[in-house]
CSV table of C-alpha atoms in Angstrom, one decimal:
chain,number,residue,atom,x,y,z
O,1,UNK,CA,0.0,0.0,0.0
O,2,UNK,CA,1.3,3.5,-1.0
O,3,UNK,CA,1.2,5.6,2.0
O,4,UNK,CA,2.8,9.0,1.1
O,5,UNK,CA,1.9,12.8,2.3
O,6,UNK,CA,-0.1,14.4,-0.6
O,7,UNK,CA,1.8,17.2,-2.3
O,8,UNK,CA,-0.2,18.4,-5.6
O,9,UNK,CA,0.4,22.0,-4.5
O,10,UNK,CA,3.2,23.4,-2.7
O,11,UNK,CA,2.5,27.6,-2.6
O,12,UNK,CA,4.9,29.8,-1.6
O,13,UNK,CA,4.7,32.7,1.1
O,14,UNK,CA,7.1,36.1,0.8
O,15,UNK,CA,8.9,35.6,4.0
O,16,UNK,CA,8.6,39.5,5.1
O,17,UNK,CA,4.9,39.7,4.5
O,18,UNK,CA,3.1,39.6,7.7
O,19,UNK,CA,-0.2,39.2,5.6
O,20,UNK,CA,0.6,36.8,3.1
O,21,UNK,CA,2.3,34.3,6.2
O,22,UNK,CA,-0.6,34.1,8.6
O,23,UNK,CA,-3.1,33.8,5.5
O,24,UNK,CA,-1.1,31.2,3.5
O,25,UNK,CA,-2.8,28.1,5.1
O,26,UNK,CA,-6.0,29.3,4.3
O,27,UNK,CA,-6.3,28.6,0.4
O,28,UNK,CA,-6.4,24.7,0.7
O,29,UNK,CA,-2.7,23.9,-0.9
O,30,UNK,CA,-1.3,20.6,0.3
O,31,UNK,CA,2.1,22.5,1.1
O,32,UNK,CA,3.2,25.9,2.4
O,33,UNK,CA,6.4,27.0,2.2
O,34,UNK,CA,7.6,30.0,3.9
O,35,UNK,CA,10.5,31.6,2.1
O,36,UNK,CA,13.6,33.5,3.1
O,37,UNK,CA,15.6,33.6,-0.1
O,38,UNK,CA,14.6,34.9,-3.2
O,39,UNK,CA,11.4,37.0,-2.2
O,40,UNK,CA,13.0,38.7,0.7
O,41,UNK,CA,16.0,41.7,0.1
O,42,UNK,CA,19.2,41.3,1.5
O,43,UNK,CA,18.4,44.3,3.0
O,44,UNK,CA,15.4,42.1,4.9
O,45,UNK,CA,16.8,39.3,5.8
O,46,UNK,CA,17.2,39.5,9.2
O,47,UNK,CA,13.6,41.1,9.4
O,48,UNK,CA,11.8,38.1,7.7
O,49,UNK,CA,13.9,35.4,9.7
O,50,UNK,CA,12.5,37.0,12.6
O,51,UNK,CA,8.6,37.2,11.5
O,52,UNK,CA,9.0,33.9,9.9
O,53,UNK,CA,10.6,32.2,13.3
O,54,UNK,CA,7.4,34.0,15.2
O,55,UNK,CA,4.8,32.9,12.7
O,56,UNK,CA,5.8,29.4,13.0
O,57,UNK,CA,6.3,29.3,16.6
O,58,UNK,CA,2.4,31.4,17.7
O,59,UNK,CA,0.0,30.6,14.7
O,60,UNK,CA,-1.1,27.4,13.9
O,61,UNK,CA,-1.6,26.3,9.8
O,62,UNK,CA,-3.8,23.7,8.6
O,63,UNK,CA,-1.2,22.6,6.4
O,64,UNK,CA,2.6,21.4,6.7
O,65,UNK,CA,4.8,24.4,6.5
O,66,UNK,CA,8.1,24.1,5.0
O,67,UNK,CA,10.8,26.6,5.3
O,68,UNK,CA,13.0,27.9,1.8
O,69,UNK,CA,16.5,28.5,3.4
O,70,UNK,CA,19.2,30.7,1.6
O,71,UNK,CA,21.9,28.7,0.1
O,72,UNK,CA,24.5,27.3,2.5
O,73,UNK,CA,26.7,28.5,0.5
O,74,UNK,CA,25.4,32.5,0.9
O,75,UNK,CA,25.9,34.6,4.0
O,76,UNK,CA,22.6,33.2,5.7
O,77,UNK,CA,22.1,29.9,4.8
O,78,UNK,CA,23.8,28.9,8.1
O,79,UNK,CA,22.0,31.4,10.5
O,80,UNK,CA,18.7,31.0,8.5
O,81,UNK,CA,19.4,27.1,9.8
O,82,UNK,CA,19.9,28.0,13.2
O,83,UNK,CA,17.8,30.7,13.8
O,84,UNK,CA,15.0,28.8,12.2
O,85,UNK,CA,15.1,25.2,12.9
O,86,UNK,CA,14.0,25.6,16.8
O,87,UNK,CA,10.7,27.0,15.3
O,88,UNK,CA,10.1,23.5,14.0
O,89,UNK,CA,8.5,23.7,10.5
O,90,UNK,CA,7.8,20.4,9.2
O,91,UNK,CA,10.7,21.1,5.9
O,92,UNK,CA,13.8,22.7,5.3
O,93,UNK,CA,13.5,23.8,1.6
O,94,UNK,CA,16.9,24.4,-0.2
O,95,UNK,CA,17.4,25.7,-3.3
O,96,UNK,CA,19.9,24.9,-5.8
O,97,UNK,CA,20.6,21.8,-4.4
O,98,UNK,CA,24.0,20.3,-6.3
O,99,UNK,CA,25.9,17.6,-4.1
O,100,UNK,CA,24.3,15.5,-1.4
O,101,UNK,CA,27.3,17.0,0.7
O,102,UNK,CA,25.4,19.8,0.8
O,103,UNK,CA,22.5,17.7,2.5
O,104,UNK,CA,24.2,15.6,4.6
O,105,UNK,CA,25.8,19.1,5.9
O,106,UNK,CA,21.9,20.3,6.2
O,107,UNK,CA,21.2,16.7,7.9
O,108,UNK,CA,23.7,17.2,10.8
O,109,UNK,CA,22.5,21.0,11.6
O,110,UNK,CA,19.0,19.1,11.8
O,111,UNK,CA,19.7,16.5,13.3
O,112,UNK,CA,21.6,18.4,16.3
O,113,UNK,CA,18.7,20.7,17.1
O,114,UNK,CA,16.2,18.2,16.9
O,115,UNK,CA,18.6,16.6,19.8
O,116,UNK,CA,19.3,20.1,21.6
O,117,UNK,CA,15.7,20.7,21.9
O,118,UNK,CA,13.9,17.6,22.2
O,119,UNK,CA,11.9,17.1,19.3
O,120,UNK,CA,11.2,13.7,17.5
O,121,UNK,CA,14.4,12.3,15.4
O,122,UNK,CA,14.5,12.4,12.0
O,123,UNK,CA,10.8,14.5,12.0
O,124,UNK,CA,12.2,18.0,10.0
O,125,UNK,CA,12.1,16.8,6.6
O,126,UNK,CA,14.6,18.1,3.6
O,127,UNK,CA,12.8,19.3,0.0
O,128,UNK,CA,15.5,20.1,-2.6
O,129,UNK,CA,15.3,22.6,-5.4
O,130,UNK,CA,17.1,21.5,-8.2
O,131,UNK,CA,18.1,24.7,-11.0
O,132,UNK,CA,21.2,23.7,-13.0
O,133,UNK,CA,23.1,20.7,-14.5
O,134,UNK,CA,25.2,20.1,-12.1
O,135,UNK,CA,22.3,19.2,-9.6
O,136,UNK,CA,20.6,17.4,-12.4
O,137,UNK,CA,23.4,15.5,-13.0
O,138,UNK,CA,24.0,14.9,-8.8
O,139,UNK,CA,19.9,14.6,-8.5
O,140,UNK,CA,19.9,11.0,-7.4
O,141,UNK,CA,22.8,11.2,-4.9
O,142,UNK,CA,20.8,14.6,-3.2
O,143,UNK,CA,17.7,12.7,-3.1
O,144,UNK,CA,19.1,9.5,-1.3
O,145,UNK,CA,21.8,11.5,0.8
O,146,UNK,CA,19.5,12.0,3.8
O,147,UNK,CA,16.4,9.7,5.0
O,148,UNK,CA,14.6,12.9,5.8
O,149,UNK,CA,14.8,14.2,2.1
O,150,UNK,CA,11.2,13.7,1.2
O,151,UNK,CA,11.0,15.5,-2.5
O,152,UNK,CA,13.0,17.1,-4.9
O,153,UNK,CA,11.7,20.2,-7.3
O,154,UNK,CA,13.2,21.5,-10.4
O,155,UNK,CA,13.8,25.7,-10.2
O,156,UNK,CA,12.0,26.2,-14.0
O,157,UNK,CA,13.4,29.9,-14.4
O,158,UNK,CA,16.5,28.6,-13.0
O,159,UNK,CA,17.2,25.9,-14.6
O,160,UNK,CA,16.3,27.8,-18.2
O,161,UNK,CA,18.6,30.2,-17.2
O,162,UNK,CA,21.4,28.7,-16.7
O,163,UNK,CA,20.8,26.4,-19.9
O,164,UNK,CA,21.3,29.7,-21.7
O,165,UNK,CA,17.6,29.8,-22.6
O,166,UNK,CA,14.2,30.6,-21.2
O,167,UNK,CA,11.4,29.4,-20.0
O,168,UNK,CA,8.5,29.0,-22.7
O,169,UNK,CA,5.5,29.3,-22.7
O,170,UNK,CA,4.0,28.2,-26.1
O,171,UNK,CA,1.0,25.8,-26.5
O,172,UNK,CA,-0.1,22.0,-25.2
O,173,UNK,CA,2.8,21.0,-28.1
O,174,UNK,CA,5.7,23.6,-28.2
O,175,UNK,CA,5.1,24.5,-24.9
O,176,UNK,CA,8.3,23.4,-22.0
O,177,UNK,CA,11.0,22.1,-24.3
O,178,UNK,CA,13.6,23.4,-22.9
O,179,UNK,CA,13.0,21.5,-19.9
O,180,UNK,CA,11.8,18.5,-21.2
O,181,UNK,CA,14.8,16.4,-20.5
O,182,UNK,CA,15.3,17.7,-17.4
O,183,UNK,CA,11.8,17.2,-15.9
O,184,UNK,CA,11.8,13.4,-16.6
O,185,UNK,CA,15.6,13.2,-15.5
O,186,UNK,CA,14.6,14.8,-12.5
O,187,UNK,CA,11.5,12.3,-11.9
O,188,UNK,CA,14.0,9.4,-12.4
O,189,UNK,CA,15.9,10.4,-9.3
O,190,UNK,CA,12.9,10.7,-7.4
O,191,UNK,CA,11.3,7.5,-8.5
O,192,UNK,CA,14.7,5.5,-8.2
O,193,UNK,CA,15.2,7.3,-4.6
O,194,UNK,CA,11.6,6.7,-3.8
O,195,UNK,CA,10.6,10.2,-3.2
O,196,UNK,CA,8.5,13.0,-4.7
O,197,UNK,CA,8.7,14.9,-7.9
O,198,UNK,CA,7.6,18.7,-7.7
O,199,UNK,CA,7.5,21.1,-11.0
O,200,UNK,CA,8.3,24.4,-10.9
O,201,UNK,CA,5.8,27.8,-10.6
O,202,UNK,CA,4.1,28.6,-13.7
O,203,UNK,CA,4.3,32.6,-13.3
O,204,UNK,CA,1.3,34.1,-15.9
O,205,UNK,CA,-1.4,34.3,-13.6
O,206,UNK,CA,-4.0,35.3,-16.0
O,207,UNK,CA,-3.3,32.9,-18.5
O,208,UNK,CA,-5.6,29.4,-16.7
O,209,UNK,CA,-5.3,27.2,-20.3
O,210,UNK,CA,-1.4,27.0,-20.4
O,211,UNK,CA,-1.2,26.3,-16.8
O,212,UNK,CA,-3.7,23.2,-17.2
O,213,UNK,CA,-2.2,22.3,-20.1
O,214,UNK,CA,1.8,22.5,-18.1
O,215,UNK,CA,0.4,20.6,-14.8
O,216,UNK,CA,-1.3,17.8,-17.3
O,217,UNK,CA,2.1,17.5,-19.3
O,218,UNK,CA,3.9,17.0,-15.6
O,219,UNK,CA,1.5,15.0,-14.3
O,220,UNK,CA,2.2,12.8,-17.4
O,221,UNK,CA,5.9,13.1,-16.7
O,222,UNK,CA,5.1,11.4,-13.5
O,223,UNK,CA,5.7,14.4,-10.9
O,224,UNK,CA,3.4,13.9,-8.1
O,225,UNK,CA,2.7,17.9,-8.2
O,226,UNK,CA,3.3,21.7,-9.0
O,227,UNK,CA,5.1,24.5,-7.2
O,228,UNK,CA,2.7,28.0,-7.3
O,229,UNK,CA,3.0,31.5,-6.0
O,230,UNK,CA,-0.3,32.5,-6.2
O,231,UNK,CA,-3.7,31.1,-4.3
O,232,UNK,CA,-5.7,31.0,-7.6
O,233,UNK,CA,-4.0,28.4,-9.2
O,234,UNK,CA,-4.7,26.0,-6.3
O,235,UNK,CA,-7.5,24.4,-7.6
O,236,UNK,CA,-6.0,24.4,-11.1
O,237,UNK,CA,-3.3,22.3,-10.1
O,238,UNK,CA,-5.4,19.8,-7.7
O,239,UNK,CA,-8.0,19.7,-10.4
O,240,UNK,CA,-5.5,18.1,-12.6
O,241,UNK,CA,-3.4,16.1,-10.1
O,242,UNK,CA,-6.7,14.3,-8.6
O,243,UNK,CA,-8.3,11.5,-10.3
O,244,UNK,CA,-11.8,11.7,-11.6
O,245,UNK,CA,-14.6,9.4,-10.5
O,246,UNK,CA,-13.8,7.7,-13.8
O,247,UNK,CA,-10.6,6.8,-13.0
O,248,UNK,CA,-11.4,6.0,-9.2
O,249,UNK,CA,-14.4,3.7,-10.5
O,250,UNK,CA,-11.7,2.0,-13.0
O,251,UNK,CA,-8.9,1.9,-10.9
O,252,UNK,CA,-11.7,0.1,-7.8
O,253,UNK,CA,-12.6,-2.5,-10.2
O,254,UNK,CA,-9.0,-3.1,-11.3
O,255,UNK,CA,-8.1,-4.1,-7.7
O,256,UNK,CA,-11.1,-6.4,-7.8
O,257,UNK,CA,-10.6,-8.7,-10.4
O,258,UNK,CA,-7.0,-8.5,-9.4
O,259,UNK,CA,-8.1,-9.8,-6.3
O,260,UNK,CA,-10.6,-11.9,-7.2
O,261,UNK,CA,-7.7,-13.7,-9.7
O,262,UNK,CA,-5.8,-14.3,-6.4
O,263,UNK,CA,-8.7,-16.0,-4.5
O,264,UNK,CA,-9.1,-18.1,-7.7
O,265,UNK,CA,-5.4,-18.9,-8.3
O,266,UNK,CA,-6.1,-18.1,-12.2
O,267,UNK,CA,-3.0,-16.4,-13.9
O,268,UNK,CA,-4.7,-14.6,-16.2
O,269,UNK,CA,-6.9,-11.6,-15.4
O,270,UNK,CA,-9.1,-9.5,-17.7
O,271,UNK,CA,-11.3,-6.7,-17.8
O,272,UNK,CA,-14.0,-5.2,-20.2
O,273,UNK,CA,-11.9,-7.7,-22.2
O,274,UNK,CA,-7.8,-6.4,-21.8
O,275,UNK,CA,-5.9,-7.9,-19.8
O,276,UNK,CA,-4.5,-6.9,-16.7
O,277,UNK,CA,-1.0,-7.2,-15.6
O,278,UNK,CA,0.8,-5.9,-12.5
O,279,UNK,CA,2.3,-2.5,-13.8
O,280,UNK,CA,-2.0,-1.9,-14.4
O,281,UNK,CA,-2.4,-3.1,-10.6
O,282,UNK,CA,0.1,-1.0,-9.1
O,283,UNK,CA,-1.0,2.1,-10.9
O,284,UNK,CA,-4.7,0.8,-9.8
O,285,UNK,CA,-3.3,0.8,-6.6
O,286,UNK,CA,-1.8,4.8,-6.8
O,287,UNK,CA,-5.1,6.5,-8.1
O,288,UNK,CA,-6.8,5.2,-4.9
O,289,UNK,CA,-4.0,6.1,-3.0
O,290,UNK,CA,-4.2,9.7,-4.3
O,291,UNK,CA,-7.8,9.8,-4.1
O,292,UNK,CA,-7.9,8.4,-0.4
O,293,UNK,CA,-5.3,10.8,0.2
O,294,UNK,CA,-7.2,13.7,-1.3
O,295,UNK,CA,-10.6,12.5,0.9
O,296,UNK,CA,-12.4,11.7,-2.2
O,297,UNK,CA,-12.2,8.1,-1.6
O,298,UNK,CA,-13.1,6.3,1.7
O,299,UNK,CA,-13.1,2.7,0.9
O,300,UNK,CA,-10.6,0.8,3.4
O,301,UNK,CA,-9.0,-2.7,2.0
O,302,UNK,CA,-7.8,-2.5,-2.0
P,1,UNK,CA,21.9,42.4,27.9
P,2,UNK,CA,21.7,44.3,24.9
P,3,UNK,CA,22.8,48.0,24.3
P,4,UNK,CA,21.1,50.3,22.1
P,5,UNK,CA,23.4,52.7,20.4
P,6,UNK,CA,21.4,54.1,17.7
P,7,UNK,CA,18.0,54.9,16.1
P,8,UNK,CA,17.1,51.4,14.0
P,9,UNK,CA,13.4,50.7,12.2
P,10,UNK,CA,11.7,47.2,11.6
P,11,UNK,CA,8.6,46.5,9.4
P,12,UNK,CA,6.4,48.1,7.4
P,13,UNK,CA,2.9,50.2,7.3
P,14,UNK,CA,1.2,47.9,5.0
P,15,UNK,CA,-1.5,46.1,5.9
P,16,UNK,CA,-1.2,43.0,9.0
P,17,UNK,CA,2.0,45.2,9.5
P,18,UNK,CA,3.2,47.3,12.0
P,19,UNK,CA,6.4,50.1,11.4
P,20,UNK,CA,8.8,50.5,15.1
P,21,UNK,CA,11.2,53.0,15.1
P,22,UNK,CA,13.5,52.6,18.1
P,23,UNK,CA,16.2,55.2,19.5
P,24,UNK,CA,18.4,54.8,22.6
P,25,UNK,CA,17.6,56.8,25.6
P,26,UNK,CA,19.1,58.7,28.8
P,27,UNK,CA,19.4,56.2,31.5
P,28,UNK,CA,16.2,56.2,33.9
P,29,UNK,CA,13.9,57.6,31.5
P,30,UNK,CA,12.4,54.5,31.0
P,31,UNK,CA,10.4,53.1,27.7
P,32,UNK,CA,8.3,55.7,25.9
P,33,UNK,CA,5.5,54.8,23.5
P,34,UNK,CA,4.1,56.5,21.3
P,35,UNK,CA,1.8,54.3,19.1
P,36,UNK,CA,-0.5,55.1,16.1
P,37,UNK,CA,-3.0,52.0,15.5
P,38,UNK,CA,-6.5,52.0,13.9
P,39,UNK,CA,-7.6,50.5,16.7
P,40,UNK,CA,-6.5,52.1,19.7
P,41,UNK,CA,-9.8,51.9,21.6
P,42,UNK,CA,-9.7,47.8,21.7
P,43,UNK,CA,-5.9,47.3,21.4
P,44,UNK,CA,-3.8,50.1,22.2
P,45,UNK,CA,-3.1,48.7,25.7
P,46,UNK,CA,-2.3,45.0,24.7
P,47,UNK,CA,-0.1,46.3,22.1
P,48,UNK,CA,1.5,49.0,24.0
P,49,UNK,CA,1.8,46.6,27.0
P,50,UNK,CA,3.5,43.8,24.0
P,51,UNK,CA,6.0,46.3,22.7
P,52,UNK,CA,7.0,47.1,26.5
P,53,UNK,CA,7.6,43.4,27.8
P,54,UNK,CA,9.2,42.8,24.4
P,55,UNK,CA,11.8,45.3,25.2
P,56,UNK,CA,12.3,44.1,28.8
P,57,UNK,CA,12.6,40.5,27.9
P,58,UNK,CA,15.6,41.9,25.7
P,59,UNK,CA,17.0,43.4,28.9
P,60,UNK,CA,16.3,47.4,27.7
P,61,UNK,CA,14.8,49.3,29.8
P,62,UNK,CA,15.3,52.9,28.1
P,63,UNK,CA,14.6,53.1,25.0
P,64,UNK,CA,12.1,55.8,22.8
P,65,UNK,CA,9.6,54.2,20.5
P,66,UNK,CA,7.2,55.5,17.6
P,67,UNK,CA,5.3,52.5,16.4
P,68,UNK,CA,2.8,52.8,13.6
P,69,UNK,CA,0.5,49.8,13.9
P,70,UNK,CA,-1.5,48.9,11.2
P,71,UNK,CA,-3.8,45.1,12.0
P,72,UNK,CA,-1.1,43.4,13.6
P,73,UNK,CA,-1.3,40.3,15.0
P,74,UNK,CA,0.8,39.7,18.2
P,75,UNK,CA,3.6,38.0,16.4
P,76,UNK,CA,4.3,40.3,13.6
P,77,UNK,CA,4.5,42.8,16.8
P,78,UNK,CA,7.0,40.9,18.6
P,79,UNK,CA,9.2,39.7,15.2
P,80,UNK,CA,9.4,43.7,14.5
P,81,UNK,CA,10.1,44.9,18.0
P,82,UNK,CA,12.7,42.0,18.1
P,83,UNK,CA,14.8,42.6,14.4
P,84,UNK,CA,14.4,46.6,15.9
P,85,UNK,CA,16.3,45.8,18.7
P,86,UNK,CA,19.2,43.7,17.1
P,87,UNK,CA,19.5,46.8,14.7
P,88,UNK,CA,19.5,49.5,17.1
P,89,UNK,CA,22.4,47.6,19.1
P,90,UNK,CA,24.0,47.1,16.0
P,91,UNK,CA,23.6,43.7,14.9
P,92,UNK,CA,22.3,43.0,11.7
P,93,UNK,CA,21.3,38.9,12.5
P,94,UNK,CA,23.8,38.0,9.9
């Protein structure tokens, strides 16, 4: 039985903004991640580590809450990790993840405060953003250097970036091939680590039929779901990432002639005449998973 | 105990936010207040009274303080006070 955290959504909160932080649980995203890097001015940092530490320590989210670090490699990574880590949000989020040195580093600070101030071993998780080659190329060896790591993302803009190119937008076809390669390298790490797959922010908020048509591509990739920065593509994204009642219904009687074969002993299993084989079973097994998991399913057993 | 030894500002005036300007004062004037909120008739006590133990609980007991409150909830109030204070004794938290 697959037993994993749902993640279709994982929405960012600027780190600084008092507003945005004790609001971002509201809006029904599977993840929150509070963020010190990239949305926050050098100028702020010491100001948002604060209000972030505070938020997280008084206010209670209906959510998990992750926390995006700056790079340990950057003036703050270190204090952001020390400051922030007795706060206890459920992840430390780092972005441009390129060795698993850099993890195991993370892993240590982690583990050490979880000691220090008595909280649960091994219970603050590690989400890596991946945004160039070199942690493309690494992506397997981040994603199995720590049993906390629990997904790893791809930074889109990032990663376009430093490929020399950009991120496009084009149509259901053109649209993404600059990052083609990388999205299902980056779901082969995940998949052979055993851990989630999350796609990058699609920024256009106005623009609702490219972003269905980029979460259905990713979803196809196989990444279990979709960075955002903005409430209103919430639904969007768990729209596409949960199965319909068609493919609950499907996936329900799957598992029952699957287990009706077993009762029987008989090798062969069909259904409205194809056959069914295990790869069918186990991906039977995942859309009830993901519909349990998004409490659209209630069914016990399967 | 921490030293202030020069004006510093946290925050912002934009909504669920609250703006503190801190300045070091004479020894034995104690903490002044001086607080702008919409809501001064419900909350200018509990936030006056927050900015006050906030201080103390950082070991300062002069200091002069303009705070321009504008919805915020206790922690944003504390986090502000708090980066306020590690600026105005000269720290930056990094």
């Amino acid at each position: 039985m697959i037993k994993e955290r749902l993640r279709r959504s994982v929405m960012y909160a600027a780190g600084n903004n008092p507003g945005l932080l004790q609001n971002a649980g509201i809006y029904g995203a599977d993840s929150v991640i509070f963020d010190v890097e990239d949305s926050v001015a050098v100028t702020e940092k010491d100001s948002a580590r604060e209000l972030v530490y505070h938020a997280l320590k008084h206010l209670q989210f209906p959510c998990e809450i992750g926390v995006r670090i700056n790079h340990i490699s950057t003036p703050w990574g270190y204090d952001d990790l020390e400051y922030l880590l007795p706060a206890k949000p459920d992840y430390i989020r780092l972005p441009k993840g390129e060795s698993g040195d850099e993890i195991r580093d993370i892993d240590k600070m982690i583990t050490k405060v979880e000691e220090k101030c008595g909280f649960e071993p091994g219970s603050i998780k590690i989400m890596v953003s991946i945004e160039t080659p070199k942690g493309l190329r690494n992506a397997y060896e981040i994603a199995t250097a720590s049993p906390r790591m629990i997904a790893i993302a791809i930074g889109g803009e990032d990663f376009a970036a430093s490929l020399k190119t950009e991120k496009t937008k084009g149509n259901s076809i053109t649209g993404g091939r600059e990052l083609f390669v990388a999205r299902s390298m980056l779901v082969f790490a995940a998949r052979e680590a055993g851990i989630q797959a999350i796609d990058s922010v699609f920024s256009d908020l106005r623009d609702e039929e490219t972003l269905i048509n980029e979460v259905t591509m990713v979803k196809e990739l196989g990444f279990d779901g979709k960075s955002c920065v903005n409430p209103r593509q919430i639904d969007i994204i768990h729209r596409v990432f949960t199965p319909s009642s068609q493919e609950i219904d499907y996936a329900h009687r799957v598992l029952t002639v699957y287990q009706e074969a077993l009762a029987n002993k008989s090798g062969v299993i069909a259904l409205d005449g194809k056959m069914i084989d295990m790869p069918m079973v186990i991906r039977a097994e995942r859309v009830l998973a993901n519909a349990r998991a998004a409490g659209i399913y209630h069914k016990e057993g399967n | 105990m921490t030293r202030l030894v020069r004006p510093a500002q946290a925050g912002t005036i934009e909504s669920s936010d609250i703006l503190v300007m801190l300045a070091p004062a004479d020894e034995g004037t104690g903490i002044q207040v001086e607080l702008k909120s919409p809501t001064m008739q419900q909350y200018g006590e509990h936030i006056r009274g927050l900015i006050i133990r906030t201080l103390q609980e950082q070991g300062i007991q002069d200091a002069i303080i303009h705070a321009n409150e504008k919805g915020a909830l206790d922690y944003t109030i504390k986090a502000r006070v708090k980066t306020a204070i590690r600026r105005a004794a000269g720290q930056r938290g990094f």
